[in-house]
Amino acid sequence: MRQTTDRFLPPDRESYLASKPATGRIIVIAPTRAACETIELAVGLHLDTFLERTRGDDLRRLAASGQGFGIVAGTGTGKTLAIRPIAETILATTDLRVGVVNRKREATPETPTWNVVVVTTGIARRWFQDGDILPTDTLVVDEIHQTSAELELCLALGKRVGCRYIWLSATVDPTFYARYLDSADVLKVSAFDATKAAKVDVERKQPLAFLDDRFLQKLARSERGVAIFLPTRAGVEEAAEWVRHRFPRITAAHYHGGEPIRVIRPFLEGVVPKPFFLAMTAAGQSALNVPGLDTVIIDDTRFTNLIDRGRNVLTRVHLGANEILQMAGRVHGRVEGGRVYILSDRDIRFEALRPTEPEFQLAGDSERVALTCADLGVRADALDLPVPLDRAAYRKAVALLEARGLIENGRLTAYGRAVEKLPVERAWGELIVNGDDELLPALAVMSGVESLHRMTREGRDLEGLVVRGSDHLTAYNLYAEAFRVAGYIGDVYGLPRHLFEAERIAHWAEQRGVLVKALEDAALAMASVYRSVGMPLPQTLPIAGAAMHRRFADLLARYMPFDLVIEEETVDGHEARVSKTSVCGSWGAVAGSLRYFADRHGIPRAAIEGTQLSMDLVRQYAQRHEPELALDLERKHSPVLLRRRVTYFGFELSRDSEPLPVFPDALAAAARHLLAEAAARGELRHPGVRRNQPIVEEIREVWRRLGGITPRLGQAELTSWYAQRMGDARSWEDIRAMPLLLDRRDFLNEAQLAAARALPGAVEIRDRTVGIDYDVEELDGGRMPVARLRLPEKLARTLVPEELPVLDRALRFVVPRGQRGAVRANDLHELQDRLDLPFTDEERAAHDARGRGGAERGGRGESRGASSRGGKPGGGPRGGGRPGKGGRHPGRRRR
């Protein structure tokens, strides 16, 4: 196992803790790496901001109070610049020594000297786990409204430590944050100028239809600065190209998460003349200020992950009020003659929109919660999370991590700690820890590439670089060729990293259809991995071919840390197709990232891209289980079978069954017990079992009627009786020849039988015959006889206690509702209350089972192998529906 080091933790922890100032440190948690750089710059500036002019005294008073507080401020008010006066007040000094720790800049020996530390959410979580953030520290959370699973986990960890929180947010409803973070006050600051209110229009048009010749001509004549916010990368690129092609004199550009910020640097510096057109994704625009912007076009669409039956489903939904207000706030109330266009199929009253609470993301990251809790040695329910934890998903994640050897007895194992120290996802961490040095360059690159699809544009050119059956290695080949064409090793913040010559890489990326930002992210991840394992960066990168494919596939098949799909099915039986942009085929096994998305009808579909494995390789590392006994009760000659199974990470690859007409010595007792259990259930095809059924039912009914005073003949007791009668039989023929007849007199005498028969089977209530079912309830180790009345619903709703019959035992009540089940209660008042509810117990249980998404369904076929089918047909999992829609109420019958 490869040894790893977490380079983002202070290298000398004792020195770091010992040198903390008496006031504690200021730990600033930023949402992105770019935000870290912005905050570092802001702390070094002294600017007169709107926030400082209007609420500066209040800001310093709250900072000096020792209590937590929040700042909700619109764009352009200077809330990020307020971190400096906050830090100076709390630390009681103007000597601010600021340092940044993120994927670009690891912790250094100078880290203990910093009194202001700026970290991303993932680094903050690691510092919490290592105990480097103390109760005396103050946590300043910038852009807290940009929710993520890591951020919400950090909020809970900070509350567990007992830190003070100061949080900064754009326009949202601050009620939840103020309550959750125990804020003494919330400063609400807005630079909105009513005289500069923008004119807002809502139009039912698609983006390209809105950008027609008439609009573009008007844009060109009026020389306006326009920004359009779209939900997808492809839409952003298409809109910019559309304007650029139709009206070349309009300066058009695009920006999204796949592009480096330098592509729109002239717009941010205000040197681009009007008219200009800038297309951006909603996520890309959140922290950018574009001088000269006076027109905003908002596409009322976003894609978000919704939790559906324990799965993260990418779903297309409308924008929330917060997003619309923040996007429109770029010009609304800030610039003269501002215009806002909202493209929506809804009737939106912009003036009526109000900020709402943010949407949280933690529910979909149970594995991260499990690893963090195991590292800290705490239970998940001990954390005060901002959203309820999906306990079923959490237990499933813990079970998976325990099975993989990362967690044992609630704590990380040595293997788990080695994986957790790496700055990559858990699956790639396992491969890096277990892989050899020859594969390390490819593993390090692939761990930093989200997917081949997100690395490339739609019109990509992969000629000569495709590794058939592996999206992972194809992505690596793109990086390897980019480094060969335009790469070199340089230093960034004193750390070695692969860098690219700007002009050459831009030209190459344009030809190949590759996103430069994806290459830079992969280079950053690669440098982090190599520093963590203590090895120098490679000077050259070989192109992956058949030999590397074989080694990688072997490593992957041996450890299998990814999602796995075999024959287009997941391990729990859901259908999953290979992604359209994948270079894998649809046959055999594919290991990679399984993603769910909602189709146009809202039905969740599953798609996977990754690396294809041959079934021969899968069988090589499959688990061969010990032979086990099973029953096939339809077989006349010998229902006892010896079954041999071969499984691979939950998939049943094969199952061979051999009939056992004669039981081997080692298996004879187990075989007889299986047959006895089947006989007790009434399923064994034996003459004696069929004749015994009426006698068994009579003995059980007498037991119920007499309150359990006669010998019990439940499933366990009847199984034991049959096993005793089978004796030492060694074959099915011997057992079938036995009479196996049950004598009622062994369990009942005539007096007990007569007493049971004397009890009434029904009573008269309001001239209606009401049936009585007798039963025995187990209470505190004792038994209590009860009588259950089967009441018609109309009678049950109007019945009063005085009309109930007087019997020698407690009464219970049940109201049958046909196929919908029944309503049950222990007393009459409870029954009548429950009759007013819109659902029965059975309907509630069925609804909960549907919500669990069939996670307990198994059901595999007799064998698996390579399919002769080719291609990548579309489709997805059967059933399902849009989260929150599409299912009828559990208590309503369809008319």
Short mmCIF file of C-alpha atoms in Angstrom, two decimals, residues 146-517:
data_model
loop_
_atom_site.label_atom_id
_atom_site.label_comp_id
_atom_site.label_asym_id
_atom_site.label_seq_id
_atom_site.Cartn_x
_atom_site.Cartn_y
_atom_site.Cartn_z
CA GLN A 146 -23.41 29.13 -2.71
CA THR A 147 -24.39 25.90 -1.01
CA SER A 148 -22.45 22.65 -1.38
CA ALA A 149 -22.20 19.39 0.53
CA GLU A 150 -18.70 20.32 1.76
CA LEU A 151 -19.87 23.72 3.03
CA GLU A 152 -22.83 22.33 4.95
CA LEU A 153 -20.58 19.71 6.53
CA CYS A 154 -18.14 22.46 7.55
CA LEU A 155 -20.97 24.43 9.17
CA ALA A 156 -21.88 21.39 11.28
CA LEU A 157 -18.24 20.71 12.19
CA GLY A 158 -17.73 24.34 13.23
CA LYS A 159 -20.76 24.14 15.50
CA ARG A 160 -19.39 20.94 16.99
CA VAL A 161 -16.07 22.66 17.77
CA GLY A 162 -17.86 25.73 19.15
CA CYS A 163 -16.54 28.37 16.78
CA ARG A 164 -18.02 31.80 16.24
CA TYR A 165 -19.55 32.31 12.80
CA ILE A 166 -19.58 35.47 10.71
CA TRP A 167 -21.24 34.86 7.37
CA LEU A 168 -21.55 36.87 4.18
CA SER A 169 -24.26 36.32 1.63
CA ALA A 170 -25.89 37.78 -1.43
CA THR A 171 -29.63 38.41 -1.43
CA VAL A 172 -31.31 35.50 0.39
CA ASP A 173 -33.73 35.11 3.25
CA PRO A 174 -31.32 35.06 6.23
CA THR A 175 -33.78 33.54 8.72
CA PHE A 176 -32.36 30.02 8.60
CA TYR A 177 -28.70 31.04 8.81
CA ALA A 178 -29.39 33.45 11.67
CA ARG A 179 -31.09 30.70 13.65
CA TYR A 180 -28.75 27.85 12.74
CA LEU A 181 -25.53 29.82 13.37
CA ASP A 182 -26.81 31.62 16.51
CA SER A 183 -26.33 35.04 14.94
CA ALA A 184 -26.86 38.05 17.19
CA ASP A 185 -27.79 40.25 14.25
CA VAL A 186 -27.93 40.39 10.47
CA LEU A 187 -26.77 43.50 8.61
CA LYS A 188 -28.93 43.92 5.53
CA VAL A 189 -27.24 46.23 3.04
CA SER A 190 -28.47 47.21 -0.40
CA ALA A 191 -27.07 49.72 -2.85
CA PHE A 192 -30.36 49.70 -4.76
CA ASP A 193 -31.23 53.09 -6.22
CA ALA A 194 -34.93 53.38 -6.95
CA THR A 195 -34.23 56.01 -9.60
CA LYS A 196 -32.16 53.39 -11.46
CA ALA A 197 -34.76 50.62 -11.36
CA ALA A 198 -34.53 48.54 -14.52
CA LYS A 199 -37.41 47.90 -16.85
CA VAL A 200 -38.29 44.21 -16.60
CA ASP A 201 -40.02 42.22 -19.37
CA VAL A 202 -41.07 38.56 -19.26
CA GLU A 203 -41.26 36.84 -22.64
CA ARG A 204 -42.23 33.30 -23.63
CA LYS A 205 -39.31 32.69 -25.97
CA GLN A 206 -36.35 30.39 -26.25
CA PRO A 207 -32.94 32.16 -26.03
CA LEU A 208 -32.02 31.96 -29.71
CA ALA A 209 -35.52 32.94 -30.78
CA PHE A 210 -35.26 36.00 -28.54
CA LEU A 211 -31.87 36.90 -30.05
CA ASP A 212 -33.44 37.59 -33.45
CA ASP A 213 -32.31 40.16 -35.99
CA ARG A 214 -34.64 42.79 -34.60
CA PHE A 215 -33.17 42.57 -31.10
CA LEU A 216 -29.57 42.41 -32.32
CA GLN A 217 -30.06 45.38 -34.64
CA LYS A 218 -31.47 47.36 -31.71
CA LEU A 219 -28.51 46.27 -29.60
CA ALA A 220 -26.06 47.42 -32.25
CA ARG A 221 -27.75 50.80 -32.74
CA SER A 222 -28.17 51.62 -29.03
CA GLU A 223 -24.65 50.41 -28.15
CA ARG A 224 -25.61 48.50 -25.03
CA GLY A 225 -23.67 46.04 -22.92
CA VAL A 226 -25.63 42.77 -22.76
CA ALA A 227 -25.15 39.62 -20.68
CA ILE A 228 -27.27 36.51 -21.10
CA PHE A 229 -27.35 33.84 -18.37
CA LEU A 230 -27.98 30.30 -19.60
CA PRO A 231 -27.99 26.98 -17.71
CA THR A 232 -25.64 24.89 -19.87
CA ARG A 233 -22.17 25.11 -21.31
CA ALA A 234 -23.39 24.20 -24.79
CA GLY A 235 -26.10 26.86 -24.66
CA VAL A 236 -23.59 29.55 -23.68
CA GLU A 237 -21.25 28.67 -26.55
CA GLU A 238 -24.12 28.46 -29.03
CA ALA A 239 -25.53 31.88 -28.05
CA ALA A 240 -22.15 33.61 -28.37
CA GLU A 241 -21.49 32.00 -31.74
CA TRP A 242 -25.01 32.93 -32.91
CA VAL A 243 -24.44 36.63 -32.20
CA ARG A 244 -20.87 36.58 -33.49
CA HIS A 245 -21.95 35.04 -36.79
CA ARG A 246 -25.02 37.22 -37.42
CA PHE A 247 -23.65 40.58 -36.25
CA PRO A 248 -19.84 40.61 -36.39
CA ARG A 249 -19.64 44.23 -35.23
CA ILE A 250 -21.04 43.22 -31.83
CA THR A 251 -18.16 41.99 -29.68
CA ALA A 252 -19.38 38.60 -28.45
CA ALA A 253 -17.74 36.16 -26.04
CA HIS A 254 -18.73 33.38 -23.69
CA TYR A 255 -17.63 32.15 -20.27
CA HIS A 256 -18.51 29.05 -18.27
CA GLY A 257 -16.92 26.69 -15.77
CA GLY A 258 -14.91 24.99 -18.51
CA GLU A 259 -13.12 28.16 -19.54
CA PRO A 260 -10.28 30.03 -17.76
CA ILE A 261 -11.28 33.49 -16.52
CA ARG A 262 -8.69 35.10 -18.78
CA VAL A 263 -10.94 34.59 -21.82
CA ILE A 264 -13.18 37.44 -20.62
CA ARG A 265 -10.53 39.50 -18.85
CA PRO A 266 -11.02 42.45 -21.26
CA PHE A 267 -14.72 42.59 -20.30
CA LEU A 268 -13.89 42.60 -16.59
CA GLU A 269 -11.31 45.35 -17.08
CA GLY A 270 -13.81 47.49 -18.98
CA VAL A 271 -11.74 47.82 -22.16
CA VAL A 272 -14.29 46.20 -24.51
CA PRO A 273 -16.28 48.92 -26.30
CA LYS A 274 -20.03 48.77 -26.62
CA PRO A 275 -21.99 47.17 -28.08
CA PHE A 276 -20.90 43.88 -26.54
CA PHE A 277 -22.59 40.57 -25.83
CA LEU A 278 -21.41 38.20 -23.10
CA ALA A 279 -22.95 34.74 -22.63
CA MET A 280 -22.35 33.09 -19.24
CA THR A 281 -23.66 30.21 -17.20
CA ALA A 282 -25.51 31.10 -14.03
CA ALA A 283 -22.70 29.63 -11.90
CA GLY A 284 -20.01 31.48 -13.87
CA GLN A 285 -21.54 34.93 -13.39
CA SER A 286 -22.05 34.89 -9.63
CA ALA A 287 -18.80 36.63 -8.62
CA LEU A 288 -18.13 38.72 -11.73
CA ASN A 289 -18.69 42.45 -12.21
CA VAL A 290 -18.69 43.62 -15.81
CA PRO A 291 -18.26 47.41 -16.29
CA GLY A 292 -20.68 48.90 -18.79
CA LEU A 293 -23.24 46.14 -18.38
CA ASP A 294 -26.75 47.59 -18.67
CA THR A 295 -28.90 44.75 -20.08
CA VAL A 296 -29.45 41.31 -18.61
CA ILE A 297 -31.24 38.38 -20.29
CA ILE A 298 -32.20 35.55 -17.93
CA ASP A 299 -33.22 32.10 -19.14
CA ASP A 300 -35.63 30.83 -16.48
CA THR A 301 -34.02 27.39 -16.40
CA ARG A 302 -31.48 25.63 -14.26
CA PHE A 303 -30.29 22.08 -13.70
CA THR A 304 -30.02 20.87 -10.14
CA ASN A 305 -29.58 17.57 -8.35
CA LEU A 306 -32.74 16.37 -6.62
CA ILE A 307 -32.73 13.37 -4.30
CA ASP A 308 -35.09 10.73 -5.68
CA ARG A 309 -35.15 7.38 -3.89
CA GLY A 310 -31.61 7.84 -2.63
CA ARG A 311 -30.25 8.89 -6.05
CA ASN A 312 -28.89 12.25 -7.17
CA VAL A 313 -31.00 13.00 -10.23
CA LEU A 314 -29.99 15.91 -12.44
CA THR A 315 -33.29 17.65 -13.09
CA ARG A 316 -34.31 20.65 -15.17
CA VAL A 317 -36.30 23.13 -13.08
CA HIS A 318 -37.15 26.82 -13.02
CA LEU A 319 -34.93 29.38 -11.36
CA GLY A 320 -35.68 30.31 -7.79
CA ALA A 321 -36.42 33.83 -6.62
CA ASN A 322 -32.89 34.19 -5.23
CA GLU A 323 -31.25 33.41 -8.57
CA ILE A 324 -33.51 35.77 -10.54
CA LEU A 325 -32.98 38.61 -8.05
CA GLN A 326 -29.19 38.12 -8.03
CA MET A 327 -28.91 38.00 -11.83
CA ALA A 328 -31.22 40.98 -12.33
CA GLY A 329 -29.32 42.81 -9.57
CA ARG A 330 -26.41 43.19 -11.98
CA VAL A 331 -28.27 46.16 -13.48
CA HIS A 332 -31.52 46.61 -11.51
CA GLY A 333 -31.09 49.64 -9.26
CA ARG A 334 -27.45 50.09 -10.29
CA VAL A 335 -27.29 51.58 -13.80
CA GLU A 336 -29.26 54.19 -15.67
CA GLY A 337 -31.67 52.81 -18.25
CA GLY A 338 -31.14 49.18 -17.21
CA ARG A 339 -33.14 46.45 -18.94
CA VAL A 340 -33.94 42.96 -17.70
CA TYR A 341 -35.50 40.30 -19.92
CA ILE A 342 -36.72 37.05 -18.35
CA LEU A 343 -37.33 34.21 -20.83
CA SER A 344 -39.85 31.95 -19.16
CA ASP A 345 -43.00 29.90 -19.69
CA ARG A 346 -44.22 31.14 -16.30
CA ASP A 347 -46.07 34.30 -15.44
CA ILE A 348 -43.44 36.01 -13.28
CA ARG A 349 -44.21 39.18 -11.36
CA PHE A 350 -40.69 40.47 -10.83
CA GLU A 351 -41.78 43.18 -8.38
CA ALA A 352 -43.36 40.50 -6.16
CA LEU A 353 -40.24 38.31 -5.91
CA ARG A 354 -38.76 38.06 -2.43
CA PRO A 355 -35.58 36.31 -1.22
CA THR A 356 -36.03 32.74 0.00
CA GLU A 357 -33.95 30.33 2.04
CA PRO A 358 -31.20 28.57 0.06
CA GLU A 359 -31.37 24.98 -1.12
CA PHE A 360 -28.92 22.62 0.55
CA GLN A 361 -26.90 19.80 -1.03
CA LEU A 362 -25.80 17.52 1.82
CA ALA A 363 -28.46 14.84 1.38
CA GLY A 364 -26.70 13.44 -1.67
CA ASP A 365 -23.22 13.00 -0.17
CA SER A 366 -23.66 10.37 2.52
CA GLU A 367 -20.29 8.78 1.73
CA ARG A 368 -18.48 12.03 2.50
CA VAL A 369 -20.37 12.30 5.79
CA ALA A 370 -19.47 8.70 6.63
CA LEU A 371 -15.74 9.21 5.96
CA THR A 372 -15.64 12.46 7.93
CA CYS A 373 -17.46 10.98 10.92
CA ALA A 374 -15.19 7.92 10.89
CA ASP A 375 -12.11 10.15 10.86
CA LEU A 376 -13.45 12.17 13.81
CA GLY A 377 -14.80 9.11 15.63
CA VAL A 378 -18.31 10.55 15.96
CA ARG A 379 -21.74 9.37 14.87
CA ALA A 380 -23.48 11.23 12.08
CA ASP A 381 -26.46 11.98 14.33
CA ALA A 382 -24.06 13.77 16.72
CA LEU A 383 -23.52 16.49 14.09
CA ASP A 384 -25.99 19.36 13.96
CA LEU A 385 -26.33 19.30 10.18
CA PRO A 386 -28.25 22.09 8.45
CA VAL A 387 -30.40 19.51 6.64
CA PRO A 388 -31.70 16.14 7.83
CA LEU A 389 -29.32 13.31 7.05
CA ASP A 390 -30.60 10.57 4.77
CA ARG A 391 -30.10 7.83 7.35
CA ALA A 392 -30.79 4.94 4.98
CA ALA A 393 -28.23 6.26 2.49
CA TYR A 394 -25.79 6.93 5.33
CA ARG A 395 -26.06 3.36 6.63
CA LYS A 396 -25.60 2.07 3.09
CA ALA A 397 -22.49 4.24 2.66
CA VAL A 398 -21.01 3.01 5.96
CA ALA A 399 -21.67 -0.61 4.97
CA LEU A 400 -19.92 -0.04 1.63
CA LEU A 401 -16.89 1.59 3.24
CA GLU A 402 -16.68 -1.19 5.83
CA ALA A 403 -16.83 -3.82 3.09
CA ARG A 404 -14.04 -2.02 1.24
CA GLY A 405 -11.86 -1.93 4.36
CA LEU A 406 -11.83 1.84 4.85
CA ILE A 407 -13.85 1.83 8.09
CA GLU A 408 -13.69 -0.60 10.99
CA ASN A 409 -15.48 -0.24 14.32
CA GLY A 410 -16.61 3.24 13.37
CA ARG A 411 -13.07 4.57 12.68
CA LEU A 412 -10.90 4.90 9.59
CA THR A 413 -8.46 2.05 9.11
CA ALA A 414 -4.84 2.61 8.07
CA TYR A 415 -5.98 1.98 4.51
CA GLY A 416 -8.86 4.44 4.94
CA ARG A 417 -6.52 7.14 6.27
CA ALA A 418 -4.12 6.67 3.33
CA VAL A 419 -7.01 7.10 0.90
CA GLU A 420 -8.55 10.03 2.78
CA LYS A 421 -5.28 11.99 2.74
CA LEU A 422 -5.27 12.15 -1.04
CA PRO A 423 -6.85 15.26 -2.63
CA VAL A 424 -9.08 13.18 -4.92
CA GLU A 425 -12.37 11.33 -4.76
CA ARG A 426 -12.41 8.14 -2.71
CA ALA A 427 -12.55 5.80 -5.73
CA TRP A 428 -9.47 7.32 -7.39
CA GLY A 429 -7.74 7.45 -4.03
CA GLU A 430 -8.06 3.68 -3.70
CA LEU A 431 -6.60 3.12 -7.16
CA ILE A 432 -3.68 5.49 -6.49
CA VAL A 433 -2.90 3.82 -3.16
CA ASN A 434 -2.95 0.35 -4.74
CA GLY A 435 -1.54 1.13 -8.20
CA ASP A 436 2.09 0.83 -9.26
CA ASP A 437 4.40 3.67 -10.28
CA GLU A 438 4.00 2.97 -14.01
CA LEU A 439 0.27 3.72 -13.80
CA LEU A 440 0.62 6.69 -11.46
CA PRO A 441 0.83 9.40 -14.20
CA ALA A 442 -2.38 8.18 -15.79
CA LEU A 443 -4.15 7.73 -12.44
CA ALA A 444 -3.14 11.20 -11.28
CA VAL A 445 -4.43 12.83 -14.47
CA MET A 446 -7.65 10.82 -14.62
CA SER A 447 -8.44 11.64 -10.98
CA GLY A 448 -8.58 15.33 -11.92
CA VAL A 449 -10.85 14.93 -14.96
CA GLU A 450 -14.52 14.96 -14.06
CA SER A 451 -15.46 13.07 -17.22
CA LEU A 452 -14.51 12.82 -20.88
CA HIS A 453 -17.83 14.44 -21.75
CA ARG A 454 -17.14 17.49 -19.58
CA MET A 455 -13.57 17.70 -20.86
CA THR A 456 -14.57 18.09 -24.50
CA ARG A 457 -16.95 20.11 -26.63
CA GLU A 458 -19.65 18.60 -28.77
CA GLY A 459 -17.61 18.84 -31.98
CA ARG A 460 -14.53 17.11 -30.62
CA ASP A 461 -11.77 15.40 -32.58
CA LEU A 462 -10.31 12.36 -30.80
CA GLU A 463 -8.59 10.80 -33.79
CA GLY A 464 -5.53 8.84 -32.77
CA LEU A 465 -6.20 9.25 -29.04
CA VAL A 466 -9.20 7.00 -28.42
CA VAL A 467 -8.56 3.98 -26.23
CA ARG A 468 -11.48 1.78 -27.23
CA GLY A 469 -13.51 0.85 -24.19
CA SER A 470 -12.03 3.45 -21.83
CA ASP A 471 -13.22 7.01 -21.41
CA HIS A 472 -10.71 7.34 -18.57
CA LEU A 473 -7.63 6.55 -20.68
CA THR A 474 -8.96 8.55 -23.63
CA ALA A 475 -9.16 11.60 -21.34
CA TYR A 476 -5.61 10.87 -20.18
CA ASN A 477 -4.42 10.70 -23.78
CA LEU A 478 -5.89 14.14 -24.47
CA TYR A 479 -3.93 15.53 -21.53
CA ALA A 480 -0.75 13.67 -22.55
CA GLU A 481 -0.89 15.05 -26.09
CA ALA A 482 -1.66 18.56 -24.82
CA PHE A 483 1.42 18.39 -22.56
CA ARG A 484 3.57 17.10 -25.42
CA VAL A 485 2.36 19.90 -27.72
CA ALA A 486 2.34 22.89 -25.37
CA GLY A 487 3.33 21.79 -21.88
CA TYR A 488 6.28 22.34 -19.59
CA ILE A 489 7.06 22.11 -15.87
CA GLY A 490 7.01 25.39 -14.00
CA ASP A 491 6.42 26.76 -10.52
CA VAL A 492 3.16 28.23 -9.21
CA TYR A 493 3.39 29.70 -5.70
CA GLY A 494 6.67 27.83 -5.34
CA LEU A 495 5.15 24.44 -6.20
CA PRO A 496 6.02 22.47 -9.36
CA ARG A 497 3.17 21.97 -11.81
CA HIS A 498 2.52 21.16 -15.44
CA LEU A 499 1.84 24.43 -17.28
CA PHE A 500 0.82 25.19 -20.85
CA GLU A 501 1.90 27.90 -23.29
CA ALA A 502 -1.24 29.99 -23.74
CA GLU A 503 -1.26 30.47 -27.52
CA ARG A 504 -0.17 26.96 -28.45
CA ILE A 505 -2.60 25.24 -26.06
CA ALA A 506 -5.47 27.48 -27.21
CA HIS A 507 -4.79 26.56 -30.85
CA TRP A 508 -4.50 22.83 -30.02
CA ALA A 509 -7.64 22.88 -27.86
CA GLU A 510 -9.62 24.59 -30.62
CA GLN A 511 -8.62 21.88 -33.09
CA ARG A 512 -9.35 19.01 -30.74
CA GLY A 513 -12.48 20.51 -29.17
CA VAL A 514 -11.01 20.32 -25.66
CA LEU A 515 -11.67 22.74 -22.80
CA VAL A 516 -8.45 24.38 -21.61
CA LYS A 517 -9.90 24.75 -18.10
#
